Short mmCIF file of C-alpha atoms in Angstrom, two decimals:
data_model
loop_
_atom_site.label_atom_id
_atom_site.label_comp_id
_atom_site.label_asym_id
_atom_site.label_seq_id
_atom_site.Cartn_x
_atom_site.Cartn_y
_atom_site.Cartn_z
CA MET P 1 -6.17 5.57 14.79
CA LEU P 2 -6.25 6.43 11.08
CA GLN P 3 -3.33 8.83 11.51
CA ARG P 4 -1.37 6.16 13.35
CA PHE P 5 -2.01 3.71 10.51
CA THR P 6 -0.95 6.14 7.77
CA ASN P 7 2.18 7.02 9.73
CA HIS P 8 3.31 3.40 9.97
CA PRO P 9 6.65 2.89 8.17
CA ALA P 10 5.30 0.03 6.04
CA VAL P 11 2.33 2.10 4.87
CA ARG P 12 4.62 5.00 4.03
CA PHE P 13 6.94 2.64 2.22
CA TYR P 14 4.19 1.61 -0.21
CA PHE P 15 2.25 4.84 -0.61
CA ALA P 16 4.04 7.95 0.67
CA GLY P 17 5.72 10.52 -1.54
CA ASP P 18 9.48 10.84 -1.38
CA GLU P 19 9.44 13.78 1.03
CA ARG P 20 7.00 12.17 3.43
CA PHE P 21 8.89 8.88 3.29
CA ALA P 22 12.10 10.65 4.32
CA GLU P 23 10.60 12.39 7.35
CA ALA P 24 12.52 11.97 10.58
CA SER P 25 9.59 10.31 12.33
CA LEU P 26 10.15 7.24 10.12
CA LEU P 27 13.67 6.62 11.39
CA ARG P 28 12.91 3.70 13.65
CA PRO P 29 13.50 0.14 12.47
CA GLY P 30 10.75 -1.59 14.47
CA ARG P 31 9.21 -4.57 12.72
CA THR P 32 8.60 -2.93 9.39
CA TRP P 33 9.01 -6.23 7.55
CA ILE P 34 5.89 -7.55 9.29
CA GLY P 35 3.93 -4.55 8.05
CA LEU P 36 5.22 -5.02 4.50
CA LEU P 37 4.07 -8.65 4.50
CA LEU P 38 0.75 -7.86 6.17
CA ILE P 39 -0.09 -5.17 3.61
CA GLY P 40 0.84 -7.63 0.85
CA PHE P 41 -1.45 -10.26 2.39
CA LEU P 42 -4.34 -7.79 2.67
CA TRP P 43 -3.88 -6.78 -0.96
CA GLY P 44 -3.92 -10.46 -1.91
CA LEU P 45 -7.33 -10.79 -0.27
CA ALA P 46 -8.51 -7.58 -1.95
CA SER P 47 -7.36 -8.77 -5.38
CA ILE P 48 -9.27 -12.03 -4.86
CA GLY P 49 -12.33 -9.92 -4.11
CA LEU P 50 -11.75 -7.87 -7.28
CA TRP P 51 -11.41 -11.00 -9.37
CA GLN P 52 -14.41 -12.81 -7.95
CA GLY P 53 -16.51 -9.64 -8.00
CA GLY P 54 -15.61 -9.00 -11.63
CA ARG P 55 -16.34 -12.62 -12.53
CA TRP P 56 -19.74 -12.42 -10.82
CA LEU P 57 -20.56 -9.08 -12.43
CA PHE P 58 -19.43 -9.76 -16.00
CA GLY P 59 -19.20 -13.54 -16.18
CA PRO P 60 -16.83 -15.58 -18.35
CA SER P 61 -19.09 -15.43 -21.40
CA THR P 62 -16.23 -16.34 -23.76
CA GLY P 63 -14.55 -18.85 -21.44
CA LEU P 64 -11.83 -16.26 -20.73
CA CYS P 65 -12.17 -13.74 -17.92
CA PHE P 66 -11.03 -10.61 -19.75
CA LEU P 67 -12.81 -8.00 -17.66
CA PRO P 68 -11.98 -9.53 -14.24
CA SER P 69 -8.36 -9.71 -15.41
CA LEU P 70 -8.44 -6.04 -16.40
CA LEU P 71 -9.95 -5.11 -13.05
CA VAL P 72 -7.17 -6.83 -11.12
CA ALA P 73 -4.46 -5.48 -13.45
CA ALA P 74 -5.85 -1.96 -13.04
CA GLY P 75 -5.92 -2.39 -9.28
CA VAL P 76 -2.26 -3.41 -9.35
CA LEU P 77 -0.84 -0.91 -11.83
CA LEU P 78 -3.07 2.09 -11.14
CA GLY P 79 -3.76 1.48 -7.46
CA MET P 80 -1.82 -0.56 -4.96
CA TYR P 81 1.46 -0.78 -6.90
CA ARG P 82 1.25 2.39 -8.94
CA ARG P 83 4.53 3.67 -7.50
CA GLY P 84 6.18 0.31 -8.17
CA ALA P 85 4.98 0.28 -11.77
CA ALA P 86 6.18 3.85 -12.34
CA ALA P 87 9.52 3.02 -10.70
CA LEU P 88 10.01 -0.09 -12.82
CA VAL P 89 9.33 1.81 -16.06
CA ARG P 90 11.53 4.70 -14.97
CA VAL P 91 14.46 2.47 -13.99
CA LEU P 92 14.26 0.54 -17.26
CA CYS P 93 13.80 3.50 -19.60
CA GLY P 94 15.13 6.55 -17.80
CA ASP P 95 13.88 9.83 -19.26
CA GLN P 96 12.95 8.46 -22.68
CA ALA P 97 9.28 9.42 -22.99
CA VAL P 98 8.50 7.08 -25.91
CA GLY P 99 10.36 4.19 -24.31
CA CYS P 100 8.51 4.72 -21.03
CA ALA P 101 5.13 4.77 -22.78
CA LEU P 102 5.86 1.60 -24.76
CA THR P 103 7.24 -0.21 -21.71
CA ALA P 104 4.22 0.80 -19.62
CA CYS P 105 1.85 -0.56 -22.29
CA PHE P 106 3.82 -3.80 -22.54
CA LEU P 107 3.79 -4.17 -18.75
CA ALA P 108 0.02 -3.71 -18.65
CA LEU P 109 -0.46 -6.28 -21.41
CA LEU P 110 1.74 -8.78 -19.58
CA TRP P 111 -0.26 -8.40 -16.39
CA ALA P 112 -3.65 -8.64 -18.06
CA GLY P 113 -2.53 -11.47 -20.38
CA GLY P 114 -1.04 -13.47 -17.52
CA LEU P 115 -4.24 -13.18 -15.50
CA VAL P 116 -6.38 -14.18 -18.49
CA GLU P 117 -4.33 -17.37 -18.87
CA LEU P 118 -5.05 -18.50 -15.30
CA ARG P 119 -7.82 -21.02 -14.69
CA PRO P 120 -9.88 -21.63 -11.53
CA GLY P 121 -9.17 -25.36 -11.81
CA TYR P 122 -11.99 -26.48 -9.52
CA TYR P 123 -12.06 -29.81 -11.36
CA LEU P 124 -8.45 -30.69 -10.44
CA GLN P 125 -8.41 -33.22 -7.65
CA GLU P 126 -5.94 -33.03 -4.78
CA GLN P 127 -5.51 -34.43 -1.31
CA ALA P 128 -8.11 -32.96 1.01
CA LEU P 129 -7.04 -31.01 4.07
CA PRO P 130 -8.69 -31.49 7.49
CA ASN P 131 -11.81 -29.38 7.87
CA TRP P 132 -10.16 -27.06 10.38
CA LEU P 133 -7.35 -26.34 7.88
CA ALA P 134 -9.33 -26.27 4.63
CA TRP P 135 -9.78 -22.48 4.76
CA VAL P 136 -6.04 -21.85 4.25
CA ARG P 137 -6.10 -23.31 0.73
CA PRO P 138 -8.64 -21.63 -1.61
CA GLU P 139 -10.39 -24.03 -3.95
CA SER P 140 -9.88 -21.71 -6.92
CA LYS P 141 -6.32 -21.99 -8.26
CA ILE P 142 -6.56 -18.37 -9.42
CA ASP P 143 -7.17 -17.23 -5.84
CA ARG P 144 -4.00 -19.03 -4.76
CA VAL P 145 -1.90 -17.16 -7.31
CA LEU P 146 -3.47 -13.82 -6.38
CA LEU P 147 -2.75 -14.44 -2.69
CA LEU P 148 0.86 -15.54 -3.20
CA MET P 149 1.97 -12.79 -5.60
CA PRO P 150 1.98 -9.83 -3.19
CA LEU P 151 3.58 -11.94 -0.44
CA TRP P 152 6.49 -12.92 -2.69
CA GLY P 153 6.70 -9.30 -3.81
CA ALA P 154 6.96 -8.13 -0.20
CA TRP P 155 9.64 -10.75 0.47
CA SER P 156 11.69 -9.42 -2.45
CA MET P 157 11.97 -6.13 -0.56
CA LEU P 158 13.40 -8.01 2.43
CA ILE P 159 16.00 -10.03 0.53
CA LEU P 160 17.40 -7.41 -1.85
CA PRO P 161 18.82 -5.15 0.92
CA GLN P 162 20.86 -8.14 2.10
CA PHE P 163 22.84 -7.91 -1.16
CA HIS P 164 22.84 -4.13 -1.65
CA ARG P 165 22.75 -1.91 1.42
CA PRO P 166 21.07 1.49 1.07
CA GLY P 167 23.35 4.49 0.75
CA ALA P 168 24.48 6.32 3.87
CA SER P 169 22.43 9.36 2.85
CA ASP P 170 19.18 7.37 2.63
CA ALA P 171 18.48 7.21 6.36
CA ALA P 172 14.78 6.36 5.96
CA LEU P 173 15.48 3.33 3.78
CA GLN P 174 18.28 2.23 6.12
CA ALA P 175 15.82 2.26 9.00
CA VAL P 176 13.40 0.09 7.05
CA ALA P 177 16.16 -2.31 5.98
CA ARG P 178 17.33 -2.78 9.58
CA GLY P 179 13.86 -4.05 10.50
CA GLY P 180 14.54 -7.44 8.91
CA GLY P 181 17.93 -9.11 8.62
CA PRO P 182 19.14 -12.12 6.60
CA LEU P 183 17.70 -14.64 9.05
CA THR P 184 14.27 -13.04 8.84
CA ALA P 185 14.43 -12.99 5.04
CA ALA P 186 15.47 -16.66 4.96
CA LEU P 187 12.69 -17.75 7.33
CA VAL P 188 10.04 -15.83 5.37
CA MET P 189 11.32 -17.38 2.14
CA GLY P 190 11.09 -20.86 3.66
CA ALA P 191 7.51 -20.26 4.78
CA LEU P 192 6.50 -18.88 1.37
CA LEU P 193 8.26 -21.73 -0.42
CA ALA P 194 6.41 -24.33 1.67
CA CYS P 195 3.09 -22.56 1.10
CA THR P 196 3.68 -22.25 -2.65
CA ILE P 197 4.61 -25.91 -3.05
CA GLY P 198 1.52 -26.87 -1.04
CA TYR P 199 -0.72 -24.63 -3.14
CA PHE P 200 0.54 -26.12 -6.42
CA ALA P 201 0.88 -29.71 -5.27
CA TYR P 202 -1.70 -30.75 -7.89
CA LEU P 203 0.95 -30.09 -10.55
CA PRO P 204 3.96 -32.35 -11.28
CA TRP P 205 7.51 -31.40 -10.34
CA THR P 206 7.47 -28.54 -12.85
CA GLN P 207 5.54 -26.52 -10.28
CA LEU P 208 8.92 -25.80 -8.65
CA THR P 209 9.55 -23.33 -11.47
CA ILE P 210 6.87 -21.06 -9.97
CA PRO P 211 8.70 -20.16 -6.73
CA ALA P 212 12.02 -20.41 -8.59
CA ALA P 213 10.85 -17.67 -10.97
CA ALA P 214 9.92 -15.43 -8.03
CA ILE P 215 13.28 -15.99 -6.31
CA LEU P 216 15.22 -15.39 -9.52
CA ALA P 217 13.31 -12.18 -10.23
CA ALA P 218 13.78 -10.92 -6.67
CA VAL P 219 17.49 -11.66 -6.38
CA GLY P 220 18.76 -11.58 -9.96
CA GLY P 221 16.30 -9.10 -11.41
CA GLY P 222 16.56 -6.89 -8.35
CA GLN P 223 20.34 -6.70 -8.62
CA LEU P 224 20.08 -5.78 -12.31
CA LEU P 225 17.67 -2.99 -11.40
CA VAL P 226 20.06 -1.73 -8.73
CA LYS P 227 22.89 -1.70 -11.26
CA ARG P 228 20.79 0.09 -13.87
CA ASN P 229 19.53 2.62 -11.34
CA GLY P 230 23.04 3.22 -10.00
CA ALA P 231 22.04 2.85 -6.34
CA MET P 232 19.75 1.03 -3.97
CA ASP P 233 16.69 3.11 -3.12
CA ARG P 234 12.99 2.73 -2.44
CA ASN P 235 12.13 2.97 -6.14
CA VAL P 236 14.30 -0.08 -6.86
CA LEU P 237 12.63 -2.07 -4.08
CA LEU P 238 9.14 -1.16 -5.27
CA ALA P 239 10.11 -2.04 -8.86
CA THR P 240 11.57 -5.37 -7.71
CA ASN P 241 8.35 -6.10 -5.83
CA LEU P 242 6.31 -5.71 -9.01
CA LEU P 243 8.85 -7.63 -11.12
CA THR P 244 8.76 -10.55 -8.67
CA GLN P 245 4.98 -10.70 -8.76
CA LEU P 246 4.95 -10.63 -12.55
CA ALA P 247 7.49 -13.46 -12.71
CA LEU P 248 5.37 -15.62 -10.41
CA LEU P 249 2.21 -14.82 -12.38
CA LEU P 250 3.75 -15.77 -15.73
CA ALA P 251 5.31 -18.93 -14.28
CA ALA P 252 1.95 -19.98 -12.84
CA ALA P 253 0.23 -19.28 -16.17
CA ALA P 254 2.88 -21.32 -18.00
CA ASN P 255 2.29 -24.24 -15.64
CA GLY P 256 -1.49 -24.02 -16.05
CA ASN P 257 -1.70 -26.53 -18.90
CA VAL P 258 1.26 -28.65 -17.86
CA ARG P 259 -0.98 -31.69 -17.33
CA GLN P 260 -1.74 -31.65 -21.06
CA TRP P 261 1.89 -31.67 -22.22
#
């Protein structure tokens, strides 16, 4: 069972090395897009556990959750999305060692700083859901952001191939791209958009900038990464995933104090 899980195309897409990803056994489209979204959802739950565990262990003694933020940022950049972080730095800076180091540090600071700026917001009142639906909307506003980020990141890897098809020589990536077409990408975007608006309904209309930032990063930022890289490949998709999550995080942090403006 474990071997079957690790051989799944979506798992290989996130974690496998380049040689393993290109193996012939991967060349079946299937429903890879479902796996990409499911893995993103599971990481969202895991990042909530990291945050809440860090908050319980260290406590917000200064009113700002520095250590829980660092735990989640480390889990993203050194764990789950390590390949995406490395790909993003490499696409932006190429072979410039100093530029890569500075960009990596700046990326880590952005992630940690964005998470520090988030607030649980338990005190913010909103329309109550029926008891049988209440579990779908976490009370902590931080948990909502952590759950949405990897889902929007996974969606970015569905939408970008609709604008830039993988090269003919990249058979493995072509197989993954064929697993979800434009209709699938549009339906997933609609579902995520509805969920995001529902999660941030306690904010005024400016909350629309949160999903807008994710869409802009996925489509616009992704195309810029493709152009800079010179081709569409898995590294570009993983980098776009991380860029989309970062855009949503910073937009959510910027909207955090919007009620005080």
